[in-house]
Amino acid sequence: MSANLISLLVLLPVALAAILAMTGRRQPGLTRALNLAGVVALLVVSAGLLIAGTGDTPQVIELGSWAAPFGIVWVFDRLSGLMLLLTSIVALLALVYAIRRDEDSAGPHFHALFQAQLFGLNGAFLTGDLFNLFVFFEVLLLASYGLMLHGSGRKRTRAGLHYVVVNLVGSTLFLFAVGALYGTVGSLNLADITLKLPHVEPDAVPIVTTAIFLLFTVFLIKGAAFPLYLWLPGAYGYASIPVAALFAIMTKVGLYSVLRVDSVMLSGNTLGGVIDTTALIAPWLLWLGLITLIAAALGVVAATFVRRQVAYLIIASVGTILIALGLAAGSERDLAISGALFYWIHTTVLSAGFFLLAGLMVRHRPQQGDAIAPAPPMPQAILVGSLFFAYAIAMAGLPPLTGFFGKVMILSAALESPLLAPVFAVVLVSGLVMVIALARTGSRIFYQSEATPGHPADQPPAFSGTLPGMGTTIAPMLVAAVMVLGAQPLSTWLEGTAAQLSQSSDYLDAVMPDGVLLPDSAPGKFGKDYDGGHH
C-alpha cells in the first residue's frame, strides 16, 4: 500500500498536468478544482506517510520490477518525505493565493505548468538515480520557465532570460558530470556508485574527482550559492506573486541534492581506496556558505522593493544552510544536519508567505506597489504592517520565532569547529544587518505615509472585510508558531532524520541488497563487497 501511495506523489502531478493542459481556459472552474484537489491530495499523502513512519526505514520502489542498478528506483525516507511535505505546503499556499486573487487567469496554462512543476520537484526528491535527477531537474526547470513568464512584462521577460541561460549552463555541466561518472564508474545509481567508488582504478581517480566537483557545482548553481546566485533576485523578484511563492522550494532542490549525494556517496567513503571523500566537499560548502550569507545580507540592504528583498533573504537562507552542511563534516554532524533541516523548514514556508505578503502591498499600494518608499496608506495597514514585522523578525533569526531556533542549533554545532569565530561573526553580524534593513523597510512603508486628497497621511482608506489572500499570508506564521510550540518533538524527529542520513548503510542495503557488481567480478555475478555500509 505504501508503495502505491509513494508512486502517487509522482504519477498524480504528471497525470493532472496532462488533464489541465486540455481543460485550460475552456473550463476554468473545473481546472481550478482539479488542481486544488490534486495539491491537497499530495499534502495528505505526504503527511500521512511521514506520520505513519513509512520513511523510518528507506522504502524502495523498483519501476517495472527492474532491480538496481539496472532499473530506475525511487527511494522514500525521512529526508525525501520531509521535502515532499514542504513542497505540498508551499504549493497549497501559492495556489490558494493565485485563485483568491485571480492571478491564475493571467495565462492559459498556469495550472498545467503548476502540476508539471510539482511533478519535477517530487521526482527529484524521490529518485535514487543521478541521470533521473537530471531528468527531473529539466522537467521542473521547463515548467518554471513557463511559470516565470506567467503574466508577461518586460522586466519579467528579461529576468526570465537570465534565469534560462544560467540554468541551461548548469544543465550542460550536469550532463558532463554524469557522463564522466558513467564512463569511469559504470553506473549512475547513487547507491551503486557509492559502493564502487573505493574500487575506482588509480588512473581514473582524477576524472571521478573532477566529476564530483562538477556535480556539486551544478547543485550550487541550482541552489543559488555564491558566486552563481545573481540570477535569483531578478527571477524571483519579477515573477508573479504565487509563482515566486512556489519558487521558495526551488533553491532547496539544489541543497537537497548536495545533502543527499554527500551523505550517501561521499561521507565515510573512499575514492580508489586512497582518498577519503568525507571532507572532499564540506570545507568548500562552509566557506561558500559564509560568503553567500555576507553577499545576501548586503543585497537585503541594497534592495529597492520588498520582493527583491525577500529574494535576497532566500539567498541568505541558502548561505546559512550551506554553513550547517559544511559543519556536518565535524564531530557534531547530526546536530549540524538537524539544525540545517529545522532552519530549512522555517525559511521555505516563511519566505513563501513573505512573497504573498508583498503581493498584498503590490495590489493595495497602486502608486508605489512594494517599493521601499512612502506611499498613501493601504487598507488594513496595521494588520499588514504587523505581519511584515513578524516576518522580518522570523527571517532575520530573532527570538522567539523559528529562525532563532534553527540558528542556535547550527551555532551549537560550530562550537567544536576550528572556524568557530568566523561562523559566529558572519551569522550574527549578517542577522543584525538584515534586521536593520528590514526595520528600515517597514518604517518607510508603514510609518512614512504620504497624504493624498481626501485622505490624511495617518489615516488608511476605509475598508470592510479582509483582503483577498490574507489567510494564505497569515498561514505560514501559524506554521511558525506551531514549530515554536513543538520545537522539542520536531528537533527530536529531525535528529532522527540526521542519524538516518549519517548511517547510510540502511539506504545502501535497501537499494542494493545483493551488494555491488565489481569491474573485476565474473560477468553477471554480484559480490557482497561491503560490510552493510561504508559507515
PDB file of C-alpha atoms in Angstrom, residues 4 20 79 127 140 161 238 265 282 417 480:
ATOM      1  CA  ASN A   4       1.293   2.826  -4.262  1.00  0.00           C
ATOM      2  CA  LEU A  20      -5.251  20.525 -17.046  1.00  0.00           C
ATOM      3  CA  LEU A  79      14.502  13.416   4.195  1.00  0.00           C
ATOM      4  CA  THR A 127      14.800   9.466  -7.390  1.00  0.00           C
ATOM      5  CA  LEU A 140      10.868  21.306 -13.145  1.00  0.00           C
ATOM      6  CA  LEU A 161      16.058  35.132 -19.956  1.00  0.00           C
ATOM      7  CA  TYR A 238       9.858  39.945 -11.003  1.00  0.00           C
ATOM      8  CA  MET A 265      28.057   8.832  -1.736  1.00  0.00           C
ATOM      9  CA  ALA A 282      32.363  20.027   3.156  1.00  0.00           C
ATOM     10  CA  SER A 417      34.811  23.737  14.724  1.00  0.00           C
ATOM     11  CA  ALA A 480       5.973  29.040  12.549  1.00  0.00           C
TER      12      ALA A 480
END
